[in-house]
PDB file of N, CA and C in Angstrom:
ATOM      1  N   MET Y   1     -36.151 -20.448-139.203  1.00  0.00           N
ATOM      2  CA  MET Y   1     -36.069 -20.449-137.749  1.00  0.00           C
ATOM      3  C   MET Y   1     -36.562 -21.796-137.237  1.00  0.00           C
ATOM      4  N   PRO Y   2     -35.742 -22.539-136.496  1.00  0.00           N
ATOM      5  CA  PRO Y   2     -36.202 -23.787-135.876  1.00  0.00           C
ATOM      6  C   PRO Y   2     -37.304 -23.493-134.849  1.00  0.00           C
ATOM      7  N   PHE Y   3     -38.306 -24.372-134.830  1.00  0.00           N
ATOM      8  CA  PHE Y   3     -39.452 -24.182-133.939  1.00  0.00           C
ATOM      9  C   PHE Y   3     -39.892 -25.529-133.386  1.00  0.00           C
ATOM     10  N   ALA Y   4     -40.150 -25.572-132.082  1.00  0.00           N
ATOM     11  CA  ALA Y   4     -40.691 -26.767-131.439  1.00  0.00           C
ATOM     12  C   ALA Y   4     -41.838 -26.340-130.537  1.00  0.00           C
ATOM     13  N   ASN Y   5     -42.917 -27.099-130.568  1.00  0.00           N
ATOM     14  CA  ASN Y   5     -44.095 -26.788-129.764  1.00  0.00           C
ATOM     15  C   ASN Y   5     -44.465 -28.015-128.941  1.00  0.00           C
ATOM     16  N   PHE Y   6     -44.343 -27.900-127.631  1.00  0.00           N
ATOM     17  CA  PHE Y   6     -44.703 -28.975-126.708  1.00  0.00           C
ATOM     18  C   PHE Y   6     -46.024 -28.629-126.046  1.00  0.00           C
ATOM     19  N   LYS Y   7     -46.977 -29.532-126.097  1.00  0.00           N
ATOM     20  CA  LYS Y   7     -48.250 -29.361-125.403  1.00  0.00           C
ATOM     21  C   LYS Y   7     -48.280 -30.382-124.274  1.00  0.00           C
ATOM     22  N   VAL Y   8     -48.449 -29.887-123.057  1.00  0.00           N
ATOM     23  CA  VAL Y   8     -48.412 -30.751-121.876  1.00  0.00           C
ATOM     24  C   VAL Y   8     -49.629 -30.464-121.016  1.00  0.00           C
ATOM     25  N   PRO Y   9     -50.064 -31.437-120.211  1.00  0.00           N
ATOM     26  CA  PRO Y   9     -51.169 -31.178-119.294  1.00  0.00           C
ATOM     27  C   PRO Y   9     -50.796 -30.075-118.310  1.00  0.00           C
ATOM     28  N   ALA Y  10     -51.732 -29.176-118.056  1.00  0.00           N
ATOM     29  CA  ALA Y  10     -51.496 -28.063-117.131  1.00  0.00           C
ATOM     30  C   ALA Y  10     -51.112 -28.575-115.749  1.00  0.00           C
ATOM     31  N   ASP Y  11     -50.208 -27.847-115.132  1.00  0.00           N
ATOM     32  CA  ASP Y  11     -49.792 -28.102-113.745  1.00  0.00           C
ATOM     33  C   ASP Y  11     -49.091 -29.448-113.542  1.00  0.00           C
ATOM     34  N   THR Y  12     -48.450 -29.979-114.592  1.00  0.00           N
ATOM     35  CA  THR Y  12     -47.723 -31.234-114.423  1.00  0.00           C
ATOM     36  C   THR Y  12     -46.212 -31.047-114.480  1.00  0.00           C
ATOM     37  N   LEU Y  13     -45.755 -29.867-114.889  1.00  0.00           N
ATOM     38  CA  LEU Y  13     -44.326 -29.596-114.953  1.00  0.00           C
ATOM     39  C   LEU Y  13     -43.972 -28.418-114.064  1.00  0.00           C
ATOM     40  N   THR Y  14     -42.804 -28.495-113.465  1.00  0.00           N
ATOM     41  CA  THR Y  14     -42.297 -27.352-112.705  1.00  0.00           C
ATOM     42  C   THR Y  14     -41.675 -26.347-113.674  1.00  0.00           C
ATOM     43  N   GLU Y  15     -41.404 -25.166-113.182  1.00  0.00           N
ATOM     44  CA  GLU Y  15     -40.720 -24.171-114.007  1.00  0.00           C
ATOM     45  C   GLU Y  15     -39.354 -24.685-114.445  1.00  0.00           C
ATOM     46  N   GLU Y  16     -38.679 -25.411-113.558  1.00  0.00           N
ATOM     47  CA  GLU Y  16     -37.378 -25.973-113.883  1.00  0.00           C
ATOM     48  C   GLU Y  16     -37.481 -27.003-115.003  1.00  0.00           C
ATOM     49  N   GLN Y  17     -38.518 -27.833-114.985  1.00  0.00           N
ATOM     50  CA  GLN Y  17     -38.703 -28.826-116.039  1.00  0.00           C
ATOM     51  C   GLN Y  17     -39.008 -28.158-117.381  1.00  0.00           C
ATOM     52  N   LYS Y  18     -39.790 -27.106-117.358  1.00  0.00           N
ATOM     53  CA  LYS Y  18     -40.064 -26.363-118.597  1.00  0.00           C
ATOM     54  C   LYS Y  18     -38.768 -25.754-119.139  1.00  0.00           C
ATOM     55  N   GLU Y  19     -37.958 -25.235-118.237  1.00  0.00           N
ATOM     56  CA  GLU Y  19     -36.665 -24.672-118.647  1.00  0.00           C
ATOM     57  C   GLU Y  19     -35.784 -25.751-119.276  1.00  0.00           C
ATOM     58  N   GLN Y  20     -35.811 -26.957-118.707  1.00  0.00           N
ATOM     59  CA  GLN Y  20     -35.037 -28.067-119.271  1.00  0.00           C
ATOM     60  C   GLN Y  20     -35.501 -28.404-120.685  1.00  0.00           C
ATOM     61  N   ILE Y  21     -36.801 -28.441-120.884  1.00  0.00           N
ATOM     62  CA  ILE Y  21     -37.334 -28.721-122.220  1.00  0.00           C
ATOM     63  C   ILE Y  21     -36.827 -27.681-123.214  1.00  0.00           C
ATOM     64  N   ILE Y  22     -36.897 -26.419-122.824  1.00  0.00           N
ATOM     65  CA  ILE Y  22     -36.461 -25.337-123.712  1.00  0.00           C
ATOM     66  C   ILE Y  22     -34.971 -25.423-123.985  1.00  0.00           C
ATOM     67  N   THR Y  23     -34.188 -25.614-122.940  1.00  0.00           N
ATOM     68  CA  THR Y  23     -32.727 -25.664-123.090  1.00  0.00           C
ATOM     69  C   THR Y  23     -32.294 -26.868-123.915  1.00  0.00           C
ATOM     70  N   ARG Y  24     -32.805 -28.036-123.612  1.00  0.00           N
ATOM     71  CA  ARG Y  24     -32.388 -29.253-124.318  1.00  0.00           C
ATOM     72  C   ARG Y  24     -32.839 -29.240-125.778  1.00  0.00           C
ATOM     73  N   THR Y  25     -34.031 -28.721-126.019  1.00  0.00           N
ATOM     74  CA  THR Y  25     -34.510 -28.638-127.399  1.00  0.00           C
ATOM     75  C   THR Y  25     -33.654 -27.679-128.207  1.00  0.00           C
ATOM     76  N   THR Y  26     -33.321 -26.549-127.610  1.00  0.00           N
ATOM     77  CA  THR Y  26     -32.439 -25.597-128.287  1.00  0.00           C
ATOM     78  C   THR Y  26     -31.100 -26.242-128.594  1.00  0.00           C
ATOM     79  N   GLU Y  27     -30.537 -26.963-127.635  1.00  0.00           N
ATOM     80  CA  GLU Y  27     -29.260 -27.638-127.849  1.00  0.00           C
ATOM     81  C   GLU Y  27     -29.353 -28.684-128.963  1.00  0.00           C
ATOM     82  N   LEU Y  28     -30.481 -29.380-129.053  1.00  0.00           N
ATOM     83  CA  LEU Y  28     -30.677 -30.357-130.120  1.00  0.00           C
ATOM     84  C   LEU Y  28     -30.619 -29.675-131.486  1.00  0.00           C
ATOM     85  N   TYR Y  29     -31.323 -28.560-131.626  1.00  0.00           N
ATOM     86  CA  TYR Y  29     -31.292 -27.826-132.890  1.00  0.00           C
ATOM     87  C   TYR Y  29     -29.882 -27.307-133.196  1.00  0.00           C
ATOM     88  N   VAL Y  30     -29.177 -26.854-132.184  1.00  0.00           N
ATOM     89  CA  VAL Y  30     -27.799 -26.392-132.387  1.00  0.00           C
ATOM     90  C   VAL Y  30     -26.922 -27.553-132.847  1.00  0.00           C
ATOM     91  N   ASP Y  31     -27.115 -28.729-132.264  1.00  0.00           N
ATOM     92  CA  ASP Y  31     -26.350 -29.907-132.686  1.00  0.00           C
ATOM     93  C   ASP Y  31     -26.605 -30.224-134.158  1.00  0.00           C
ATOM     94  N   ILE Y  32     -27.825 -30.042-134.597  1.00  0.00           N
ATOM     95  CA  ILE Y  32     -28.189 -30.385-135.971  1.00  0.00           C
ATOM     96  C   ILE Y  32     -27.797 -29.282-136.960  1.00  0.00           C
ATOM     97  N   TYR Y  33     -28.139 -28.031-136.624  1.00  0.00           N
ATOM     98  CA  TYR Y  33     -27.972 -26.925-137.575  1.00  0.00           C
ATOM     99  C   TYR Y  33     -26.741 -26.064-137.327  1.00  0.00           C
ATOM    100  N   GLY Y  34     -26.092 -26.277-136.211  1.00  0.00           N
ATOM    101  CA  GLY Y  34     -24.931 -25.466-135.886  1.00  0.00           C
ATOM    102  C   GLY Y  34     -25.299 -24.290-134.990  1.00  0.00           C
ATOM    103  N   GLU Y  35     -24.276 -23.635-134.499  1.00  0.00           N
ATOM    104  CA  GLU Y  35     -24.444 -22.554-133.522  1.00  0.00           C
ATOM    105  C   GLU Y  35     -25.333 -21.425-134.039  1.00  0.00           C
ATOM    106  N   ARG Y  36     -25.374 -21.242-135.343  1.00  0.00           N
ATOM    107  CA  ARG Y  36     -26.193 -20.154-135.898  1.00  0.00           C
ATOM    108  C   ARG Y  36     -27.682 -20.305-135.555  1.00  0.00           C
ATOM    109  N   ALA Y  37     -28.116 -21.519-135.221  1.00  0.00           N
ATOM    110  CA  ALA Y  37     -29.525 -21.768-134.916  1.00  0.00           C
ATOM    111  C   ALA Y  37     -29.922 -21.278-133.525  1.00  0.00           C
ATOM    112  N   ARG Y  38     -28.947 -21.148-132.616  1.00  0.00           N
ATOM    113  CA  ARG Y  38     -29.275 -20.833-131.221  1.00  0.00           C
ATOM    114  C   ARG Y  38     -30.130 -19.566-131.084  1.00  0.00           C
ATOM    115  N   ALA Y  39     -29.719 -18.494-131.697  1.00  0.00           N
ATOM    116  CA  ALA Y  39     -30.400 -17.205-131.517  1.00  0.00           C
ATOM    117  C   ALA Y  39     -31.788 -17.175-132.144  1.00  0.00           C
ATOM    118  N   ASN Y  40     -32.065 -18.125-133.042  1.00  0.00           N
ATOM    119  CA  ASN Y  40     -33.345 -18.106-133.749  1.00  0.00           C
ATOM    120  C   ASN Y  40     -34.263 -19.267-133.403  1.00  0.00           C
ATOM    121  N   THR Y  41     -33.858 -20.095-132.463  1.00  0.00           N
ATOM    122  CA  THR Y  41     -34.678 -21.251-132.100  1.00  0.00           C
ATOM    123  C   THR Y  41     -35.801 -20.826-131.160  1.00  0.00           C
ATOM    124  N   LEU Y  42     -37.027 -21.170-131.549  1.00  0.00           N
ATOM    125  CA  LEU Y  42     -38.205 -20.856-130.739  1.00  0.00           C
ATOM    126  C   LEU Y  42     -38.761 -22.156-130.178  1.00  0.00           C
ATOM    127  N   VAL Y  43     -38.876 -22.235-128.867  1.00  0.00           N
ATOM    128  CA  VAL Y  43     -39.447 -23.401-128.199  1.00  0.00           C
ATOM    129  C   VAL Y  43     -40.628 -22.908-127.372  1.00  0.00           C
ATOM    130  N   LEU Y  44     -41.784 -23.489-127.625  1.00  0.00           N
ATOM    131  CA  LEU Y  44     -43.010 -23.092-126.946  1.00  0.00           C
ATOM    132  C   LEU Y  44     -43.521 -24.267-126.126  1.00  0.00           C
ATOM    133  N   VAL Y  45     -43.697 -24.069-124.825  1.00  0.00           N
ATOM    134  CA  VAL Y  45     -44.277 -25.082-123.949  1.00  0.00           C
ATOM    135  C   VAL Y  45     -45.660 -24.587-123.568  1.00  0.00           C
ATOM    136  N   GLU Y  46     -46.674 -25.255-124.100  1.00  0.00           N
ATOM    137  CA  GLU Y  46     -48.057 -24.860-123.854  1.00  0.00           C
ATOM    138  C   GLU Y  46     -48.710 -25.824-122.874  1.00  0.00           C
ATOM    139  N   GLU Y  47     -49.398 -25.269-121.898  1.00  0.00           N
ATOM    140  CA  GLU Y  47     -50.123 -26.092-120.940  1.00  0.00           C
ATOM    141  C   GLU Y  47     -51.591 -26.167-121.360  1.00  0.00           C
ATOM    142  N   VAL Y  48     -52.062 -27.393-121.523  1.00  0.00           N
ATOM    143  CA  VAL Y  48     -53.437 -27.631-121.929  1.00  0.00           C
ATOM    144  C   VAL Y  48     -54.275 -27.865-120.668  1.00  0.00           C
ATOM    145  N   THR Y  49     -55.434 -27.217-120.600  1.00  0.00           N
ATOM    146  CA  THR Y  49     -56.283 -27.346-119.419  1.00  0.00           C
ATOM    147  C   THR Y  49     -56.757 -28.778-119.236  1.00  0.00           C
ATOM    148  N   ASP Y  50     -57.050 -29.136-118.004  1.00  0.00           N
ATOM    149  CA  ASP Y  50     -57.495 -30.479-117.669  1.00  0.00           C
ATOM    150  C   ASP Y  50     -58.735 -30.835-118.488  1.00  0.00           C
ATOM    151  N   GLY Y  51     -58.688 -31.979-119.133  1.00  0.00           N
ATOM    152  CA  GLY Y  51     -59.798 -32.433-119.955  1.00  0.00           C
ATOM    153  C   GLY Y  51     -59.828 -31.794-121.332  1.00  0.00           C
ATOM    154  N   GLY Y  52     -58.809 -31.008-121.667  1.00  0.00           N
ATOM    155  CA  GLY Y  52     -58.776 -30.311-122.946  1.00  0.00           C
ATOM    156  C   GLY Y  52     -58.048 -31.063-124.037  1.00  0.00           C
ATOM    157  N   TRP Y  53     -57.800 -32.336-123.839  1.00  0.00           N
ATOM    158  CA  TRP Y  53     -57.127 -33.128-124.852  1.00  0.00           C
ATOM    159  C   TRP Y  53     -57.462 -34.599-124.650  1.00  0.00           C
ATOM    160  N   GLY Y  54     -57.164 -35.404-125.638  1.00  0.00           N
ATOM    161  CA  GLY Y  54     -57.471 -36.818-125.542  1.00  0.00           C
ATOM    162  C   GLY Y  54     -56.681 -37.632-126.536  1.00  0.00           C
ATOM    163  N   ILE Y  55     -56.773 -38.925-126.397  1.00  0.00           N
ATOM    164  CA  ILE Y  55     -56.105 -39.869-127.286  1.00  0.00           C
ATOM    165  C   ILE Y  55     -57.118 -40.962-127.649  1.00  0.00           C
ATOM    166  N   GLY Y  56     -57.177 -41.287-128.913  1.00  0.00           N
ATOM    167  CA  GLY Y  56     -58.047 -42.370-129.355  1.00  0.00           C
ATOM    168  C   GLY Y  56     -59.515 -42.132-129.056  1.00  0.00           C
ATOM    169  N   GLY Y  57     -59.939 -40.891-129.090  1.00  0.00           N
ATOM    170  CA  GLY Y  57     -61.336 -40.562-128.839  1.00  0.00           C
ATOM    171  C   GLY Y  57     -61.721 -40.495-127.372  1.00  0.00           C
ATOM    172  N   THR Y  58     -60.750 -40.654-126.478  1.00  0.00           N
ATOM    173  CA  THR Y  58     -61.009 -40.597-125.043  1.00  0.00           C
ATOM    174  C   THR Y  58     -60.421 -39.319-124.467  1.00  0.00           C
ATOM    175  N   VAL Y  59     -61.252 -38.553-123.769  1.00  0.00           N
ATOM    176  CA  VAL Y  59     -60.787 -37.332-123.125  1.00  0.00           C
ATOM    177  C   VAL Y  59     -59.913 -37.725-121.933  1.00  0.00           C
ATOM    178  N   LEU Y  60     -58.749 -37.100-121.842  1.00  0.00           N
ATOM    179  CA  LEU Y  60     -57.843 -37.391-120.738  1.00  0.00           C
ATOM    180  C   LEU Y  60     -57.900 -36.285-119.693  1.00  0.00           C
ATOM    181  N   THR Y  61     -57.835 -36.685-118.461  1.00  0.00           N
ATOM    182  CA  THR Y  61     -57.773 -35.758-117.334  1.00  0.00           C
ATOM    183  C   THR Y  61     -56.572 -36.146-116.484  1.00  0.00           C
ATOM    184  N   LEU Y  62     -56.181 -35.250-115.588  1.00  0.00           N
ATOM    185  CA  LEU Y  62     -55.070 -35.576-114.690  1.00  0.00           C
ATOM    186  C   LEU Y  62     -55.385 -36.811-113.861  1.00  0.00           C
ATOM    187  N   ALA Y  63     -56.620 -36.933-113.437  1.00  0.00           N
ATOM    188  CA  ALA Y  63     -57.000 -38.116-112.632  1.00  0.00           C
ATOM    189  C   ALA Y  63     -56.775 -39.406-113.421  1.00  0.00           C
ATOM    190  N   LYS Y  64     -57.157 -39.410-114.715  1.00  0.00           N
ATOM    191  CA  LYS Y  64     -56.946 -40.596-115.534  1.00  0.00           C
ATOM    192  C   LYS Y  64     -55.458 -40.855-115.761  1.00  0.00           C
ATOM    193  N   LEU Y  65     -54.699 -39.792-115.973  1.00  0.00           N
ATOM    194  CA  LEU Y  65     -53.259 -39.956-116.209  1.00  0.00           C
ATOM    195  C   LEU Y  65     -52.530 -40.499-114.997  1.00  0.00           C
ATOM    196  N   ARG Y  66     -53.032 -40.178-113.824  1.00  0.00           N
ATOM    197  CA  ARG Y  66     -52.353 -40.599-112.581  1.00  0.00           C
ATOM    198  C   ARG Y  66     -52.760 -41.993-112.132  1.00  0.00           C
ATOM    199  N   GLN Y  67     -53.765 -42.576-112.753  1.00  0.00           N
ATOM    200  CA  GLN Y  67     -54.170 -43.931-112.399  1.00  0.00           C
ATOM    201  C   GLN Y  67     -53.091 -44.916-112.817  1.00  0.00           C
ATOM    202  N   THR Y  68     -52.834 -45.869-111.974  1.00  0.00           N
ATOM    203  CA  THR Y  68     -51.869 -46.906-112.338  1.00  0.00           C
ATOM    204  C   THR Y  68     -52.640 -48.041-112.989  1.00  0.00           C
ATOM    205  N   PRO Y  69     -52.068 -48.623-114.034  1.00  0.00           N
ATOM    206  CA  PRO Y  69     -52.746 -49.750-114.695  1.00  0.00           C
ATOM    207  C   PRO Y  69     -52.912 -50.927-113.745  1.00  0.00           C
ATOM    208  N   GLN Y  70     -54.041 -51.567-113.812  1.00  0.00           N
ATOM    209  CA  GLN Y  70     -54.295 -52.741-112.987  1.00  0.00           C
ATOM    210  C   GLN Y  70     -53.798 -53.980-113.711  1.00  0.00           C
ATOM    211  N   ASN Y  71     -53.098 -54.827-113.013  1.00  0.00           N
ATOM    212  CA  ASN Y  71     -52.604 -56.080-113.620  1.00  0.00           C
ATOM    213  C   ASN Y  71     -53.537 -57.215-113.303  1.00  0.00           C
TER     214      ASN Y  71
END
C-alpha cells in the first residue's frame, strides 16, 4: 500500500489545501504504480502544534516562520 505522511505547522493550511495534498499525492502514486494503487493509497496530513518541531536544533514557531529575512 503506498503511504505518504506530511507534517505541517498547525493552522497553516486550509481544508482545500489539505485536500489538494491528498489528491495530488494519490495521483502521483497512480502515475507511478498504475490505477491499482488508487484504492490503497494512504495520505496522512498531520498538523504539528506550534513550537512542536524544529530544524537544526532551533525550535520553530509560526511567528518565526512568518518573519521575513532581513537583507
